[in-house]
Amino acid sequence: MTYTAWFEAHATAHKKIVEKLLARGFGKAEIIDYFDFENMVEAEPDFCPLYAEKKKCHDMEKLNCYLCACPNFRFSDAGMERRGEQTLYSSCAIASKDGKEGVYGDAVHQDCSGCTVPHHRAYIDKVFDTEWERIMAACRRDQ
């Protein structure tokens, strides 16, 4: 699956959940609370393939899934730049000290597995928008 295909599918799934919550009269705080990992595993088991195993994508006590992807992630399915024989497909806009680059043959991808920035409630509260794609607008480099 390409970054773009995942991004678009996730945007659709996220929007469906948020629209349901808004229709129930949920406000910002209640929406963010709803996306706590423990609740999502039970209430939205199809939102993430890891939910079936009750497994978190990051090792942290209070994981919030509102920003399943990070607004600081940048990607291009066509490649962002060439580095000799390698192509960079994704990167971190803030050069997080907890992120790293993964090299897979001639492809270089951002590895965010050590970074928890977008999964903290305080960060989500700061960048919150009911439109996930607006929060994530800077991520796509193919447009």
Short mmCIF file of C-alpha atoms in Angstrom, two decimals:
data_model
loop_
_atom_site.label_atom_id
_atom_site.label_comp_id
_atom_site.label_asym_id
_atom_site.label_seq_id
_atom_site.Cartn_x
_atom_site.Cartn_y
_atom_site.Cartn_z
CA MET A 1 0.00 0.00 0.00
CA THR A 2 1.34 3.44 -0.87
CA TYR A 3 1.51 6.31 1.60
CA THR A 4 -1.18 8.12 -0.38
CA ALA A 5 -3.54 5.12 -0.41
CA TRP A 6 -3.14 4.67 3.36
CA PHE A 7 -3.54 8.41 3.98
CA GLU A 8 -6.78 8.62 2.00
CA ALA A 9 -8.25 5.46 3.52
CA HIS A 10 -7.38 6.63 7.02
CA ALA A 11 -8.84 10.08 6.40
CA THR A 12 -12.13 8.46 5.39
CA ALA A 13 -12.21 6.18 8.45
CA HIS A 14 -11.30 9.04 10.80
CA LYS A 15 -13.94 11.35 9.30
CA LYS A 16 -16.65 8.70 9.72
CA ILE A 17 -15.90 8.37 13.43
CA VAL A 18 -15.68 12.13 14.04
CA GLU A 19 -18.94 12.78 12.18
CA LYS A 20 -20.65 10.12 14.34
CA LEU A 21 -19.33 11.78 17.50
CA LEU A 22 -20.32 15.27 16.37
CA ALA A 23 -23.83 13.98 15.61
CA ARG A 24 -23.97 12.75 19.22
CA GLY A 25 -23.09 16.26 20.40
CA PHE A 26 -19.52 15.51 21.45
CA GLY A 27 -17.24 18.50 21.93
CA LYS A 28 -13.47 18.71 21.46
CA ALA A 29 -12.50 17.16 24.81
CA GLU A 30 -14.99 14.31 24.44
CA ILE A 31 -13.79 13.55 20.91
CA ILE A 32 -10.17 13.44 22.03
CA ASP A 33 -11.15 11.21 24.99
CA TYR A 34 -13.02 8.86 22.65
CA PHE A 35 -9.78 8.28 20.71
CA ASP A 36 -7.92 6.96 23.79
CA PHE A 37 -6.43 3.59 22.86
CA GLU A 38 -8.39 1.60 25.44
CA ASN A 39 -11.71 2.97 24.19
CA MET A 40 -10.87 2.62 20.51
CA VAL A 41 -9.94 -1.06 20.91
CA GLU A 42 -13.47 -1.71 22.17
CA ALA A 43 -15.55 0.90 20.30
CA GLU A 44 -13.79 1.00 16.90
CA PRO A 45 -12.00 -2.37 16.49
CA ASP A 46 -11.66 -1.96 12.71
CA PHE A 47 -9.90 1.43 12.90
CA CYS A 48 -6.46 -0.13 13.38
CA PRO A 49 -5.19 -3.64 12.61
CA LEU A 50 -3.28 -3.65 15.92
CA TYR A 51 -6.53 -3.36 17.89
CA ALA A 52 -7.32 -7.05 17.22
CA GLU A 53 -4.29 -7.94 19.36
CA LYS A 54 -4.84 -5.05 21.78
CA LYS A 55 -1.32 -3.98 20.80
CA LYS A 56 -0.12 -0.37 20.87
CA CYS A 57 1.96 1.08 18.04
CA HIS A 58 4.09 2.97 20.59
CA ASP A 59 5.18 1.91 24.06
CA MET A 60 3.46 4.56 26.17
CA GLU A 61 0.95 4.41 28.99
CA LYS A 62 -1.63 6.94 27.74
CA LEU A 63 -1.73 6.47 23.96
CA ASN A 64 -4.28 8.56 22.08
CA CYS A 65 -5.11 7.55 18.51
CA TYR A 66 -6.65 10.80 17.24
CA LEU A 67 -3.47 11.47 15.28
CA CYS A 68 -2.69 7.98 14.09
CA ALA A 69 -0.27 9.68 11.72
CA CYS A 70 1.83 12.68 12.64
CA PRO A 71 1.40 16.20 11.21
CA ASN A 72 5.21 16.39 11.14
CA PHE A 73 5.54 13.38 8.82
CA ARG A 74 6.29 14.24 5.18
CA PHE A 75 5.92 11.77 2.32
CA SER A 76 5.92 11.41 -1.43
CA ASP A 77 5.14 8.15 -3.21
CA ALA A 78 7.26 9.41 -6.10
CA GLY A 79 10.17 10.18 -3.79
CA MET A 80 11.19 13.40 -2.11
CA GLU A 81 14.84 13.43 -3.13
CA ARG A 82 17.60 11.24 -4.47
CA ARG A 83 20.61 10.45 -2.32
CA GLY A 84 23.04 8.82 -4.67
CA GLU A 85 21.51 5.44 -5.47
CA GLN A 86 18.78 5.82 -2.83
CA THR A 87 15.43 7.61 -2.84
CA LEU A 88 14.01 9.31 0.25
CA TYR A 89 10.24 8.67 0.45
CA SER A 90 9.45 10.12 3.88
CA SER A 91 10.94 12.34 6.56
CA CYS A 92 10.26 14.19 9.80
CA ALA A 93 9.70 17.95 9.52
CA ILE A 94 10.90 18.53 13.09
CA ALA A 95 13.81 16.07 12.98
CA SER A 96 12.56 14.42 16.16
CA LYS A 97 15.40 13.01 18.24
CA ASP A 98 13.25 9.92 18.76
CA GLY A 99 12.81 9.24 15.04
CA LYS A 100 15.29 7.76 12.62
CA GLU A 101 15.65 6.88 8.98
CA GLY A 102 15.20 3.30 7.87
CA VAL A 103 17.12 2.18 4.80
CA TYR A 104 15.58 -0.66 2.81
CA GLY A 105 17.74 -1.34 -0.24
CA ASP A 106 17.50 1.78 -2.39
CA ALA A 107 14.57 3.23 -0.38
CA VAL A 108 14.83 5.47 2.68
CA HIS A 109 11.75 5.89 4.92
CA GLN A 110 11.20 7.76 8.17
CA ASP A 111 10.92 5.38 11.13
CA CYS A 112 8.67 7.00 13.73
CA SER A 113 8.39 3.96 15.99
CA GLY A 114 10.43 5.62 18.75
CA CYS A 115 8.56 8.93 18.66
CA THR A 116 5.34 9.55 20.59
CA VAL A 117 4.79 13.26 19.81
CA PRO A 118 1.37 12.97 18.09
CA HIS A 119 -0.08 10.54 20.63
CA HIS A 120 -0.01 12.82 23.67
CA ARG A 121 -3.26 14.52 24.60
CA ALA A 122 -1.59 17.92 25.07
CA TYR A 123 -0.22 17.85 21.51
CA ILE A 124 -3.56 16.73 20.06
CA ASP A 125 -5.34 19.47 22.02
CA LYS A 126 -2.95 22.04 20.54
CA VAL A 127 -3.38 21.03 16.87
CA PHE A 128 -6.98 19.73 17.09
CA ASP A 129 -9.35 20.10 14.18
CA THR A 130 -12.38 17.93 13.45
CA GLU A 131 -11.02 17.66 9.90
CA TRP A 132 -8.02 15.30 10.18
CA GLU A 133 -6.92 16.18 6.64
CA ARG A 134 -6.54 19.86 7.61
CA ILE A 135 -4.20 18.90 10.46
CA MET A 136 -2.28 16.66 8.08
CA ALA A 137 -2.27 18.96 5.02
CA ALA A 138 1.49 19.59 5.03
CA CYS A 139 2.31 15.87 5.01
CA ARG A 140 1.62 15.13 1.35
CA ARG A 141 4.42 16.21 -0.98
CA ASP A 142 2.86 14.72 -4.13
CA GLN A 143 0.35 17.51 -4.51
#
